[in-house]
Amino acid sequence: MILIKVNPFYPEEEKIKVAAKAIRSGNLVAFPTETVYGLGADAFNENAVRKIFEAKNRPADNPLIIHIASIEQFFEIVDTEQAKEIENVANKVWPGPITFVAKKKEGCKIARSATAGLSTVAVRMPAHPVALALIRQSGVPIAAPSANLATKPSATKAEHVFEEFKDKVDVLLDAGNTFYGLESTIIDITRNPPALLRPGPFTVEELERIFGSIEVSEGARGLKTADVPIAPGMKYRHYAPDKPLVLCDKDKIAKAIDDAKNKGLKPILLVSNETASHFNGVDAIALGSEQNMYEIAKNLFDALKRLDKTDADIGIAQTFPERGIGLAIMNRLRKAASVKD
Ligand code: AMP
Ligand code: MG
C-alpha cells in the first residue's frame, strides 16, 4: 500500500495524480469523503469493481454507490428522463451527503457488479475536496462503498482503513478525520413519494422540505432489518463490534451496569459526555456533548471500533432522540447492538 498524506482542503495535485493513476489502472484507492472513507475503483471497470467486493468480503448482491464530480456524469449513468426530473434538486443538494437511487441509463458503462445487476443505480457527488479532486483527475465515476470490512463499523480516519486493509488496497489518501462520520443519506427517487433507504447527515426534515413528503420505513430506522429487505444491503448485519453491545435508554443504564456485573462481565459505556460524568467511576468512551449531536455522530464509529480494543466484556450504549442527525445515529446504534447471528 502507498500511504499518502494529503491536505483535506487544498489537495496537492501531484498526490491526487498518483491515486488517479491507480484508479485508471484498475486498482483500489481508499479516499476520504465528507461522510466516511470510501474504498474506490473505476466504476466502468468490471474487474476493478470486483476487487472491492473481494477486499471487503462483501456479498455480491449488495450494490455500491457511484461517486461523481459533475452533473454531466450524472446524465451519463442515470436514465435521461429521471435525471432531468431530479436535476434541479441534485444541483441544490450536491456536492453533499445524499445519495439518490435512480433508474439506471440503459447501455451505460457502469460495471454490472457495481449495481449488483439491478436496473437502478445509487449516485452521489461527495463534498470532500479530496474526493472531488480524485474523481475529476481519474476522469471516470468511482464506485465506492465504505472502506471497512463487511459487517464492521465504517472508517472515519485513515488509521481505521490501514488496520483493516493494509496490503489489500493500493493507495490510501490520508486527509485526517472525515467531517460527518456517518454514511450518506440514501433516498430512492424511483418511488413516489421518494423513500428513505438509509438515514444520514442529510436529515429527513431537510428532505421533507425538498420533496414535500417522503416515506420513512421501520427498516430505515434500523428496526426489523432482518424482515424488511427494502433495499439490497439492508438485510445484512452492519456496524457490528466483536464485543456485545447493549443499547438502552438513559434511565436503564444503571440496571444494565448491574446486570453485566452480576454476570461477571466488565462493562464500558458508549455515551454522551453528560451521561459519562453521571456514571463517574464506570469506564466510558465519551461520544461528545448532547448539545452537539454532530459531534456524537462524528465520534460514533471510532467509539465502536475502540470498544473491541478495551478490556471490557460488554458495551452499554445510550439512546438518543431521533431528530435531525439523531435518526442516523440511532439507525447505526440499533444495527451495531442487534442480537448476533
Ligand atoms: P456503503 O457505501 O458501504 O454504505 O454501501 C452502499 C449502500 O448503498 C448499501 O447500503 C447499498 O444497499 C446501497 N445501494 C447501492 N446501490 C443501490 C441500489 N441500486 N438500490 C438500493 N440501494 C443501493
Ligand atoms: Mg458500508
CSV table of C-alpha atoms and ligand atoms in Angstrom, one decimal:
chain,number,residue,atom,x,y,z
A,1,MET,CA,0.0,0.0,0.0
A,2,ILE,CA,1.1,3.5,-0.8
A,3,LEU,CA,0.1,5.8,2.0
A,4,ILE,CA,-0.2,9.5,1.0
A,5,LYS,CA,-1.0,12.3,3.4
A,6,VAL,CA,-3.0,14.9,1.7
A,7,ASN,CA,-4.3,18.3,2.6
A,8,PRO,CA,-8.1,17.9,3.2
A,9,PHE,CA,-9.0,21.4,1.9
A,10,TYR,CA,-6.3,22.0,-0.7
A,11,PRO,CA,-5.3,18.6,-2.1
A,12,GLU,CA,-1.9,18.6,-3.7
A,13,GLU,CA,-2.2,17.9,-7.4
A,14,GLU,CA,0.8,15.6,-7.7
A,15,LYS,CA,-0.6,13.4,-4.9
A,16,ILE,CA,-4.0,13.2,-6.4
A,17,LYS,CA,-2.4,12.2,-9.7
A,18,VAL,CA,-0.8,9.2,-8.1
A,19,ALA,CA,-4.1,8.0,-6.8
A,20,ALA,CA,-6.0,8.8,-10.1
A,21,LYS,CA,-3.4,6.7,-12.0
A,22,ALA,CA,-4.1,3.8,-9.7
A,23,ILE,CA,-7.8,4.1,-10.4
A,24,ARG,CA,-7.3,4.2,-14.1
A,25,SER,CA,-5.0,1.2,-13.9
A,26,GLY,CA,-7.9,-0.8,-12.3
A,27,ASN,CA,-6.5,-0.7,-8.7
A,28,LEU,CA,-8.2,0.2,-5.4
A,29,VAL,CA,-7.8,3.6,-3.8
A,30,ALA,CA,-9.1,4.4,-0.3
A,31,PHE,CA,-10.1,8.1,0.0
A,32,PRO,CA,-11.8,10.4,2.4
A,33,THR,CA,-15.3,11.8,1.7
A,34,GLU,CA,-17.2,14.2,4.0
A,35,THR,CA,-19.1,11.2,5.4
A,36,VAL,CA,-16.7,8.2,5.8
A,37,TYR,CA,-13.7,6.9,4.0
A,38,GLY,CA,-14.5,5.1,0.7
A,39,LEU,CA,-12.9,2.1,-1.0
A,40,GLY,CA,-12.9,3.1,-4.6
A,41,ALA,CA,-12.4,1.7,-8.1
A,42,ASP,CA,-13.1,2.8,-11.7
A,43,ALA,CA,-16.9,2.3,-11.9
A,44,PHE,CA,-16.6,1.3,-15.6
A,45,ASN,CA,-14.1,-1.4,-14.9
A,46,GLU,CA,-15.7,-4.8,-14.0
A,47,ASN,CA,-12.5,-6.4,-12.8
A,48,ALA,CA,-11.6,-3.4,-10.7
A,49,VAL,CA,-15.1,-3.2,-9.1
A,50,ARG,CA,-14.9,-6.9,-8.2
A,51,LYS,CA,-11.7,-6.2,-6.3
A,52,ILE,CA,-13.8,-4.0,-3.9
A,53,PHE,CA,-16.2,-6.9,-3.1
A,54,GLU,CA,-13.2,-9.2,-2.6
A,55,ALA,CA,-11.2,-6.9,-0.3
A,56,LYS,CA,-14.3,-6.1,1.8
A,57,ASN,CA,-15.7,-9.6,1.8
A,58,ARG,CA,-18.9,-8.0,0.7
A,59,PRO,CA,-21.8,-10.1,-0.6
A,60,ALA,CA,-22.2,-9.7,-4.4
A,61,ASP,CA,-25.9,-8.7,-4.1
A,62,ASN,CA,-25.1,-5.6,-2.0
A,63,PRO,CA,-24.6,-2.8,-4.6
A,64,LEU,CA,-22.2,0.2,-4.4
A,65,ILE,CA,-22.6,3.9,-4.5
A,66,ILE,CA,-21.2,5.5,-7.7
A,67,HIS,CA,-19.4,8.8,-6.9
A,68,ILE,CA,-19.4,11.5,-9.5
A,69,ALA,CA,-17.9,15.0,-9.7
A,70,SER,CA,-20.2,16.7,-12.2
A,71,ILE,CA,-23.8,16.7,-13.4
A,72,GLU,CA,-22.6,15.5,-16.8
A,73,GLN,CA,-21.5,12.3,-15.2
A,74,PHE,CA,-25.0,12.1,-13.6
A,75,PHE,CA,-26.5,12.2,-17.0
A,76,GLU,CA,-24.1,9.6,-18.3
A,77,ILE,CA,-25.3,6.9,-15.9
A,78,VAL,CA,-28.9,7.8,-14.9
A,79,ASP,CA,-31.9,7.4,-17.2
A,80,THR,CA,-32.3,10.7,-19.0
A,81,GLU,CA,-35.9,11.3,-18.1
A,82,GLN,CA,-35.2,10.6,-14.4
A,83,ALA,CA,-32.1,12.7,-14.5
A,84,LYS,CA,-34.0,15.7,-15.9
A,85,GLU,CA,-36.7,15.3,-13.2
A,86,ILE,CA,-34.2,15.5,-10.4
A,87,GLU,CA,-31.6,17.8,-11.9
A,88,ASN,CA,-32.7,20.9,-10.1
A,89,VAL,CA,-32.8,19.1,-6.7
A,90,ALA,CA,-29.4,17.5,-7.4
A,91,ASN,CA,-27.8,20.9,-8.2
A,92,LYS,CA,-29.2,22.2,-4.9
A,93,VAL,CA,-28.0,19.4,-2.6
A,94,TRP,CA,-24.8,18.3,-4.3
A,95,PRO,CA,-22.0,18.2,-3.6
A,96,GLY,CA,-23.2,16.8,-0.3
A,97,PRO,CA,-24.0,13.7,1.9
A,98,ILE,CA,-27.0,12.5,0.0
A,99,THR,CA,-27.3,9.5,-2.4
A,100,PHE,CA,-30.0,9.1,-5.0
A,101,VAL,CA,-31.1,5.6,-6.0
A,102,ALA,CA,-32.3,6.3,-9.6
A,103,LYS,CA,-33.2,4.4,-12.7
A,104,LYS,CA,-30.0,3.3,-14.5
A,105,LYS,CA,-29.4,4.6,-18.0
A,106,GLU,CA,-29.8,1.7,-20.5
A,107,GLY,CA,-26.5,0.8,-22.0
A,108,CYS,CA,-24.4,2.9,-19.6
A,109,LYS,CA,-20.9,1.8,-18.9
A,110,ILE,CA,-21.3,1.1,-15.2
A,111,ALA,CA,-19.8,-2.3,-14.3
A,112,ARG,CA,-22.6,-4.9,-13.7
A,113,SER,CA,-21.3,-5.9,-10.3
A,114,ALA,CA,-21.3,-2.3,-9.1
A,115,THR,CA,-25.1,-2.3,-9.2
A,116,ALA,CA,-25.4,-6.0,-8.4
A,117,GLY,CA,-27.2,-6.4,-11.7
A,118,LEU,CA,-30.1,-4.1,-10.7
A,119,SER,CA,-31.9,-1.7,-13.0
A,120,THR,CA,-31.3,1.1,-10.5
A,121,VAL,CA,-28.1,2.9,-9.6
A,122,ALA,CA,-27.0,4.7,-6.5
A,123,VAL,CA,-25.3,8.0,-7.2
A,124,ARG,CA,-23.6,10.7,-5.1
A,125,MET,CA,-21.4,13.8,-5.6
A,126,PRO,CA,-19.3,14.0,-2.4
A,127,ALA,CA,-18.4,17.4,-0.9
A,128,HIS,CA,-14.9,16.5,0.3
A,129,PRO,CA,-12.3,18.4,-1.8
A,130,VAL,CA,-10.0,15.3,-1.9
A,131,ALA,CA,-12.8,13.0,-3.2
A,132,LEU,CA,-13.9,15.6,-5.8
A,133,ALA,CA,-10.3,16.1,-7.0
A,134,LEU,CA,-9.7,12.3,-7.3
A,135,ILE,CA,-12.9,11.7,-9.3
A,136,ARG,CA,-12.1,14.7,-11.6
A,137,GLN,CA,-8.5,13.6,-12.1
A,138,SER,CA,-9.5,10.0,-12.7
A,139,GLY,CA,-11.9,11.1,-15.4
A,140,VAL,CA,-14.4,8.3,-14.5
A,141,PRO,CA,-17.1,7.8,-11.9
A,142,ILE,CA,-15.7,6.0,-8.8
A,143,ALA,CA,-17.6,3.1,-7.3
A,144,ALA,CA,-17.0,3.1,-3.6
A,145,PRO,CA,-18.6,1.6,-0.5
A,146,SER,CA,-17.4,2.5,2.9
A,147,ALA,CA,-13.8,1.4,3.5
A,148,ASN,CA,-14.4,-1.2,6.2
A,149,LEU,CA,-14.6,-5.0,6.2
A,150,ALA,CA,-18.2,-6.1,5.6
A,151,THR,CA,-20.3,-6.0,8.9
A,152,LYS,CA,-17.7,-3.8,10.6
A,153,PRO,CA,-18.2,-0.1,11.6
A,154,SER,CA,-17.2,2.3,8.8
A,155,ALA,CA,-13.8,4.1,8.7
A,156,THR,CA,-13.8,7.7,9.7
A,157,LYS,CA,-10.0,8.1,9.7
A,158,ALA,CA,-7.1,6.7,7.7
A,159,GLU,CA,-5.9,4.6,10.6
A,160,HIS,CA,-9.1,2.6,10.5
A,161,VAL,CA,-8.6,1.8,6.8
A,162,PHE,CA,-5.0,0.9,7.3
A,163,GLU,CA,-5.8,-1.5,10.1
A,164,GLU,CA,-8.4,-3.5,8.1
A,165,PHE,CA,-6.9,-3.4,4.6
A,166,LYS,CA,-3.1,-2.9,4.8
A,167,ASP,CA,-2.0,-4.8,1.6
A,168,LYS,CA,-5.5,-5.2,0.1
A,169,VAL,CA,-5.5,-1.5,-1.1
A,170,ASP,CA,-3.1,0.1,-3.5
A,171,VAL,CA,-3.3,3.7,-2.4
A,172,LEU,CA,-4.6,5.3,0.8
A,173,LEU,CA,-5.2,9.0,0.8
A,174,ASP,CA,-5.0,10.2,4.4
A,175,ALA,CA,-6.7,13.5,5.0
A,176,GLY,CA,-7.4,13.0,8.7
A,177,ASN,CA,-10.9,12.7,10.1
A,178,THR,CA,-14.0,12.8,7.9
A,179,PHE,CA,-16.4,15.6,8.5
A,180,TYR,CA,-19.7,13.9,9.4
A,181,GLY,CA,-18.5,10.4,10.5
A,182,LEU,CA,-21.7,8.7,9.3
A,183,GLU,CA,-22.5,7.4,5.8
A,184,SER,CA,-24.7,9.4,3.3
A,185,THR,CA,-28.4,9.6,3.4
A,186,ILE,CA,-29.9,7.3,0.7
A,187,ILE,CA,-33.2,8.1,-0.9
A,188,ASP,CA,-35.0,6.1,-3.6
A,189,ILE,CA,-36.4,8.6,-6.1
A,190,THR,CA,-37.8,5.8,-8.3
A,191,ARG,CA,-40.7,5.7,-5.9
A,192,ASN,CA,-43.5,8.2,-5.3
A,193,PRO,CA,-43.2,9.6,-2.7
A,194,PRO,CA,-39.5,9.0,-2.5
A,195,ALA,CA,-38.4,6.5,0.1
A,196,LEU,CA,-35.7,6.9,2.7
A,197,LEU,CA,-33.4,3.8,2.5
A,198,ARG,CA,-30.8,4.9,4.9
A,199,PRO,CA,-30.8,7.9,7.2
A,200,GLY,CA,-27.7,10.0,7.3
A,201,PRO,CA,-26.3,13.6,7.7
A,202,PHE,CA,-28.8,15.0,5.2
A,203,THR,CA,-31.8,14.9,7.5
A,204,VAL,CA,-35.4,13.8,7.0
A,205,GLU,CA,-36.5,17.3,7.9
A,206,GLU,CA,-34.4,18.7,5.0
A,207,LEU,CA,-35.7,16.0,2.6
A,208,GLU,CA,-39.3,16.8,3.5
A,209,ARG,CA,-38.7,20.5,2.7
A,210,ILE,CA,-37.4,19.5,-0.7
A,211,PHE,CA,-39.8,16.6,-1.6
A,212,GLY,CA,-42.9,17.6,0.4
A,213,SER,CA,-43.2,14.1,1.9
A,214,ILE,CA,-41.0,11.1,2.0
A,215,GLU,CA,-41.6,7.5,3.2
A,216,VAL,CA,-39.6,6.5,6.3
A,217,SER,CA,-40.0,2.8,7.0
A,218,GLU,CA,-39.1,0.9,10.1
A,219,GLY,CA,-36.2,-0.6,8.2
A,220,ALA,CA,-34.8,2.8,7.5
A,221,ARG,CA,-34.8,3.5,11.2
A,222,GLY,CA,-32.8,0.4,11.9
A,223,LEU,CA,-35.8,-1.6,13.2
A,224,LYS,CA,-36.7,-5.0,12.0
A,225,THR,CA,-33.9,-5.0,9.5
A,226,ALA,CA,-33.9,-8.8,9.0
A,227,ASP,CA,-37.6,-8.9,8.0
A,228,VAL,CA,-37.7,-5.8,5.8
A,229,PRO,CA,-35.2,-6.0,3.0
A,230,ILE,CA,-36.3,-2.7,1.4
A,231,ALA,CA,-33.0,-2.2,-0.3
A,232,PRO,CA,-30.4,-4.8,-1.1
A,233,GLY,CA,-27.8,-4.5,1.6
A,234,MET,CA,-30.3,-3.6,4.3
A,235,LYS,CA,-30.8,-7.2,5.2
A,236,TYR,CA,-27.1,-7.6,6.2
A,237,ARG,CA,-25.5,-7.2,9.6
A,238,HIS,CA,-23.8,-3.9,9.9
A,239,TYR,CA,-21.5,-1.8,12.1
A,240,ALA,CA,-21.1,-4.7,14.5
A,241,PRO,CA,-18.3,-4.6,17.0
A,242,ASP,CA,-16.9,-8.0,18.0
A,243,LYS,CA,-17.9,-7.4,21.7
A,244,PRO,CA,-21.6,-7.4,22.6
A,245,LEU,CA,-23.3,-4.1,22.7
A,246,VAL,CA,-26.4,-3.3,24.6
A,247,LEU,CA,-28.5,-0.2,23.7
A,248,CYS,CA,-30.7,1.2,26.4
A,249,ASP,CA,-32.4,4.5,27.4
A,250,LYS,CA,-30.5,6.6,29.9
A,251,ASP,CA,-32.7,5.6,32.8
A,252,LYS,CA,-31.9,1.9,32.3
A,253,ILE,CA,-28.1,2.3,32.2
A,254,ALA,CA,-27.7,1.8,36.0
A,255,LYS,CA,-29.6,-1.5,35.7
A,256,ALA,CA,-27.6,-2.6,32.6
A,257,ILE,CA,-24.4,-2.0,34.5
A,258,ASP,CA,-25.6,-4.1,37.5
A,259,ASP,CA,-26.8,-6.9,35.1
A,260,ALA,CA,-23.4,-7.0,33.5
A,261,LYS,CA,-21.5,-7.1,36.8
A,262,ASN,CA,-23.8,-9.8,38.2
A,263,LYS,CA,-22.9,-11.9,35.2
A,264,GLY,CA,-19.2,-11.3,36.0
A,265,LEU,CA,-18.8,-9.1,32.9
A,266,LYS,CA,-16.9,-5.8,32.9
A,267,PRO,CA,-19.0,-3.1,31.2
A,268,ILE,CA,-17.9,0.0,29.4
A,269,LEU,CA,-20.3,2.9,28.5
A,270,LEU,CA,-20.6,4.4,25.0
A,271,VAL,CA,-22.5,7.5,26.0
A,272,SER,CA,-22.6,11.3,25.8
A,273,ASN,CA,-20.2,13.4,27.9
A,274,GLU,CA,-23.1,14.3,30.2
A,275,THR,CA,-24.1,10.6,30.8
A,276,ALA,CA,-20.4,9.6,31.3
A,277,SER,CA,-20.0,12.2,34.0
A,278,HIS,CA,-23.2,11.0,35.7
A,279,PHE,CA,-21.7,7.5,36.0
A,280,ASN,CA,-18.4,8.6,37.4
A,281,GLY,CA,-16.3,5.5,38.3
A,282,VAL,CA,-17.6,3.3,35.4
A,283,ASP,CA,-15.3,3.1,32.4
A,284,ALA,CA,-16.7,5.1,29.4
A,285,ILE,CA,-15.9,6.1,25.9
A,286,ALA,CA,-17.5,9.6,25.7
A,287,LEU,CA,-19.0,10.4,22.4
A,288,GLY,CA,-19.4,14.1,22.8
A,289,SER,CA,-21.9,16.6,24.2
A,290,GLU,CA,-25.6,16.1,23.8
A,291,GLN,CA,-25.7,19.8,22.9
A,292,ASN,CA,-24.0,18.9,19.6
A,293,MET,CA,-25.3,15.7,18.0
A,294,TYR,CA,-23.0,16.2,15.1
A,295,GLU,CA,-20.0,15.7,17.4
A,296,ILE,CA,-21.6,12.4,18.7
A,297,ALA,CA,-22.1,11.3,15.0
A,298,LYS,CA,-18.5,12.1,14.2
A,299,ASN,CA,-17.2,10.0,17.1
A,300,LEU,CA,-19.6,7.1,16.9
A,301,PHE,CA,-17.7,4.6,14.6
A,302,ASP,CA,-14.4,5.3,16.3
A,303,ALA,CA,-16.0,4.5,19.6
A,304,LEU,CA,-17.4,1.2,18.2
A,305,LYS,CA,-14.0,0.2,17.0
A,306,ARG,CA,-12.4,1.3,20.3
A,307,LEU,CA,-14.8,-0.9,22.2
A,308,ASP,CA,-13.1,-4.0,20.8
A,309,LYS,CA,-9.7,-2.8,22.0
A,310,THR,CA,-10.7,-2.2,25.6
A,311,ASP,CA,-10.5,-4.8,28.4
A,312,ALA,CA,-14.3,-4.6,28.8
A,313,ASP,CA,-16.5,-7.6,28.1
A,314,ILE,CA,-19.6,-5.7,27.1
A,315,GLY,CA,-20.5,-2.2,25.8
A,316,ILE,CA,-23.5,-0.3,27.0
A,317,ALA,CA,-24.7,2.5,24.7
A,318,GLN,CA,-27.4,5.1,25.3
A,319,THR,CA,-30.3,6.0,23.0
A,320,PHE,CA,-30.6,9.5,21.6
A,321,PRO,CA,-33.7,11.4,20.3
A,322,GLU,CA,-34.4,10.5,16.7
A,323,ARG,CA,-34.5,14.1,15.4
A,324,GLY,CA,-32.1,15.6,12.8
A,325,ILE,CA,-28.9,13.6,12.6
A,326,GLY,CA,-30.2,11.7,15.7
A,327,LEU,CA,-32.2,9.4,13.4
A,328,ALA,CA,-29.0,8.3,11.6
A,329,ILE,CA,-27.1,7.9,14.9
A,330,MET,CA,-29.9,5.6,16.3
A,331,ASN,CA,-30.0,3.6,13.0
A,332,ARG,CA,-26.3,2.8,13.3
A,333,LEU,CA,-26.6,2.1,17.1
A,334,ARG,CA,-29.6,-0.2,16.6
A,335,LYS,CA,-27.7,-2.2,14.0
A,336,ALA,CA,-24.5,-2.3,16.0
A,337,ALA,CA,-26.4,-3.6,19.0
A,338,SER,CA,-28.6,-6.1,17.3
A,339,VAL,CA,-28.5,-9.6,18.5
A,340,LYS,CA,-25.7,-11.6,16.9
A,341,ASP,CA,-26.5,-14.2,14.3
B,1,AMP,P1,-21.9,1.6,1.7
B,1,AMP,O1,-21.3,2.7,0.9
B,1,AMP,O2,-20.9,0.6,2.2
B,1,AMP,O3,-22.7,2.1,2.9
B,1,AMP,O4,-22.9,0.8,0.8
B,1,AMP,C1,-23.7,1.4,-0.2
B,1,AMP,C2,-25.1,1.4,0.2
B,1,AMP,O5,-25.9,1.8,-0.9
B,1,AMP,C3,-25.7,0.0,0.6
B,1,AMP,O6,-26.4,0.1,1.7
B,1,AMP,C4,-26.5,-0.4,-0.6
B,1,AMP,O7,-27.5,-1.3,-0.3
B,1,AMP,C5,-27.0,0.9,-1.1
B,1,AMP,N1,-27.3,0.9,-2.6
B,1,AMP,C6,-26.4,1.0,-3.6
B,1,AMP,N2,-27.0,0.8,-4.8
B,1,AMP,C7,-28.3,0.6,-4.5
B,1,AMP,C8,-29.4,0.4,-5.3
B,1,AMP,N3,-29.3,0.4,-6.7
B,1,AMP,N4,-30.6,0.3,-4.7
B,1,AMP,C9,-30.7,0.4,-3.4
B,1,AMP,N5,-29.7,0.6,-2.5
B,1,AMP,C10,-28.5,0.7,-3.1
B,2,MG,MG,-20.8,0.3,4.4
